[in-house]
């Protein structure tokens, strides 16, 4: 079992990383020998899709992983046989981070063809989970229609691999000390209380999603 865990957050050890780690522990509880490949995108140097269309040329490069020779080249090539892909990101301005968006462009476009029906030619239809952490409350998430923005990127990922499952952590605690920052819109005490009463549950849901993905992969392997 091979799982790719992708952290699209610039903060390598905060909320998104914690959710991804909980997911990983869930996978390992089912399959202790699972090969889990973890990557932090902000440690890599790369660009988004450059529209070179090498992956659309007739011949040996058609439908292969992205041809651009930067830090993502080997990473993407190594992901072609992943059974599961987990993409984690904080939400900035209602969307995933720019780093993760660029990563998704590079990961998806080579397999998203211009054949009839935009057929996917991904080497493996990996299971996908999207994990989002965000400062807004669940009510604000709905009022601001974040669902539409997130659904847009998910539909392309889902068409190429499998429709992703979505896991959201709302109203996250952003700073160790709120008094050091100008944050008049937020009540630190309320934030701290929300974290105390919800964060463990958020991490548990991530753990449970890891269990679920691992069990699904094992079922697929048994059928094949």
Coordinates of N, CA and C in Angstrom, one line a residue, residues 74-151:
X74 N 10.7 14.5 -10.0 CA 10.8 13.1 -9.5 C 9.7 12.8 -8.5
X75 N 9.2 13.8 -7.8 CA 8.1 13.6 -6.9 C 6.9 13.1 -7.6
X76 N 6.5 13.7 -8.7 CA 5.4 13.3 -9.5 C 5.6 12.0 -10.1
X77 N 6.7 11.7 -10.6 CA 7.0 10.4 -11.2 C 6.9 9.3 -10.2
X78 N 7.3 9.6 -8.9 CA 7.2 8.6 -7.9 C 5.8 8.4 -7.4
X79 N 4.9 9.3 -7.7 CA 3.5 9.1 -7.3 C 2.6 8.4 -8.2
X80 N 3.1 8.0 -9.4 CA 2.3 7.3 -10.4 C 1.7 6.0 -9.9
X81 N 2.3 5.3 -9.0 CA 1.8 4.1 -8.5 C 1.1 4.2 -7.1
X82 N 0.8 5.4 -6.7 CA 0.2 5.6 -5.4 C -1.2 5.0 -5.4
X83 N -1.5 4.3 -4.3 CA -2.9 3.8 -4.1 C -3.8 4.9 -3.5
X84 N -3.2 5.8 -2.8 CA -4.0 6.9 -2.2 C -3.2 8.2 -2.2
X85 N -3.9 9.3 -2.4 CA -3.3 10.6 -2.4 C -4.1 11.5 -1.4
X86 N -3.4 12.1 -0.5 CA -4.0 13.0 0.5 C -3.4 14.4 0.3
X87 N -4.3 15.4 0.0 CA -3.8 16.8 -0.2 C -4.3 17.6 0.9
X88 N -3.4 18.3 1.6 CA -3.8 19.1 2.8 C -3.4 20.5 2.5
X89 N -4.3 21.4 2.9 CA -4.0 22.9 2.7 C -4.8 23.7 3.7
X90 N -4.2 24.8 4.2 CA -5.0 25.8 4.8 C -5.8 26.6 3.7
X91 N -6.8 27.3 4.1 CA -7.6 28.0 3.1 C -7.3 29.5 3.2
X92 N -6.8 30.0 2.1 CA -6.4 31.4 2.0 C -7.4 32.1 1.0
X93 N -8.1 33.1 1.4 CA -9.0 33.8 0.5 C -10.0 32.9 -0.2
X94 N -10.4 31.9 0.6 CA -11.5 31.0 0.2 C -11.0 29.8 -0.7
X95 N -9.7 29.7 -0.9 CA -9.2 28.6 -1.8 C -7.9 28.0 -1.2
X96 N -7.5 26.9 -1.8 CA -6.2 26.2 -1.4 C -5.0 27.2 -1.6
X97 N -3.9 26.9 -1.0 CA -2.7 27.7 -1.2 C -2.2 27.7 -2.6
X98 N -1.5 28.7 -3.0 CA -1.0 28.8 -4.4 C 0.0 27.6 -4.6
X99 N 0.7 27.2 -3.6 CA 1.7 26.1 -3.8 C 0.9 24.8 -4.1
X100 N -0.2 24.5 -3.4 CA -0.9 23.3 -3.7 C -1.6 23.4 -5.1
X101 N -2.1 24.6 -5.4 CA -2.8 24.8 -6.7 C -1.8 24.5 -7.8
X102 N -0.6 25.0 -7.7 CA 0.4 24.7 -8.7 C 0.8 23.2 -8.8
X103 N 0.8 22.6 -7.6 CA 1.1 21.1 -7.5 C 0.0 20.4 -8.2
X104 N -1.3 20.7 -8.0 CA -2.4 20.0 -8.6 C -2.4 20.1 -10.1
X105 N -2.1 21.3 -10.6 CA -2.0 21.5 -12.0 C -1.0 20.5 -12.6
X106 N 0.2 20.4 -12.0 CA 1.2 19.6 -12.5 C 0.9 18.1 -12.4
X107 N 0.2 17.7 -11.3 CA -0.2 16.4 -11.1 C -1.3 15.9 -12.0
X108 N -2.3 16.7 -12.2 CA -3.5 16.3 -12.9 C -3.4 16.4 -14.5
X109 N -2.8 17.5 -15.0 CA -2.9 17.8 -16.4 C -2.3 16.8 -17.3
X110 N -1.2 16.1 -17.0 CA -0.7 15.1 -17.9 C -1.7 14.0 -18.2
X111 N -2.6 13.7 -17.2 CA -3.5 12.6 -17.3 C -4.9 13.0 -17.7
X112 N -5.1 14.3 -17.8 CA -6.4 14.9 -18.2 C -6.3 15.2 -19.7
X113 N -6.9 14.3 -20.5 CA -6.6 14.4 -21.9 C -7.7 15.2 -22.6
X114 N -7.3 15.5 -23.9 CA -8.3 16.2 -24.8 C -8.9 15.1 -25.7
X115 N -8.9 13.9 -25.3 CA -9.6 12.9 -26.1 C -11.1 13.0 -25.8
X116 N -11.9 12.3 -26.6 CA -13.3 12.4 -26.5 C -13.7 12.2 -25.0
X117 N -14.5 13.1 -24.5 CA -15.0 13.1 -23.1 C -13.9 13.4 -22.1
X118 N -12.8 14.0 -22.6 CA -11.7 14.3 -21.7 C -11.3 13.1 -20.8
X119 N -11.1 12.0 -21.5 CA -10.8 10.8 -20.8 C -9.5 10.9 -19.9
X120 N -9.6 10.3 -18.8 CA -8.4 10.2 -17.9 C -7.6 9.0 -18.2
X121 N -6.3 9.3 -18.3 CA -5.3 8.1 -18.5 C -4.4 8.0 -17.4
X122 N -4.8 8.3 -16.2 CA -4.0 8.2 -15.0 C -3.5 6.7 -14.9
X123 N -2.3 6.4 -14.6 CA -1.8 5.1 -14.4 C -2.6 4.3 -13.4
X124 N -3.0 4.9 -12.3 CA -3.8 4.2 -11.3 C -4.8 5.2 -10.8
X125 N -6.0 4.7 -10.6 CA -7.1 5.5 -10.1 C -7.0 5.6 -8.6
X126 N -6.1 6.4 -8.1 CA -5.9 6.5 -6.6 C -7.1 7.0 -5.9
X127 N -7.3 6.6 -4.7 CA -8.3 7.2 -3.8 C -7.7 8.5 -3.4
X128 N -8.6 9.5 -3.2 CA -8.1 10.9 -2.8 C -8.9 11.4 -1.7
X129 N -8.2 12.1 -0.7 CA -8.8 12.8 0.4 C -8.3 14.2 0.4
X130 N -9.1 15.2 0.5 CA -8.7 16.6 0.6 C -8.9 17.0 2.0
X131 N -7.9 17.6 2.7 CA -8.0 18.0 4.1 C -7.8 19.5 4.1
X132 N -8.8 20.3 4.6 CA -8.7 21.7 4.7 C -8.8 22.2 6.1
X133 N -7.9 23.1 6.4 CA -8.0 23.8 7.7 C -8.2 25.3 7.4
X134 N -9.0 25.9 8.2 CA -9.4 27.3 7.9 C -9.8 28.1 9.2
X135 N -9.5 29.4 9.1 CA -9.8 30.3 10.2 C -11.3 30.6 10.4
X136 N -12.1 30.5 9.3 CA -13.5 30.8 9.3 C -14.3 29.8 10.1
X137 N -15.4 30.2 10.6 CA -16.3 29.2 11.3 C -17.1 28.4 10.2
X138 N -17.7 27.4 10.6 CA -18.5 26.6 9.6 C -19.6 27.4 9.0
X139 N -20.2 28.3 9.8 CA -21.3 29.2 9.4 C -20.7 30.1 8.3
X140 N -19.6 30.7 8.5 CA -19.0 31.6 7.5 C -18.6 30.9 6.3
X141 N -18.1 29.7 6.4 CA -17.8 28.8 5.3 C -19.0 28.7 4.4
X142 N -20.1 28.5 4.9 CA -21.3 28.3 4.1 C -21.8 29.7 3.6
X143 N -21.8 30.7 4.4 CA -22.2 32.0 3.9 C -21.4 32.6 2.8
X144 N -20.1 32.3 2.9 CA -19.1 32.8 1.8 C -19.0 31.8 0.7
X145 N -19.8 30.7 0.7 CA -19.8 29.8 -0.4 C -18.4 29.2 -0.7
X146 N -17.7 28.9 0.3 CA -16.4 28.3 0.1 C -16.5 26.9 -0.7
X147 N -17.7 26.3 -0.5 CA -17.9 25.0 -1.1 C -17.7 25.1 -2.6
X148 N -18.2 26.1 -3.2 CA -18.1 26.2 -4.7 C -16.6 26.3 -5.1
X149 N -15.8 27.1 -4.4 CA -14.4 27.3 -4.8 C -13.6 26.0 -4.6
X150 N -13.9 25.3 -3.5 CA -13.2 24.0 -3.3 C -13.7 22.9 -4.2
X151 N -15.0 22.9 -4.6 CA -15.5 21.9 -5.5 C -14.9 22.0 -6.9

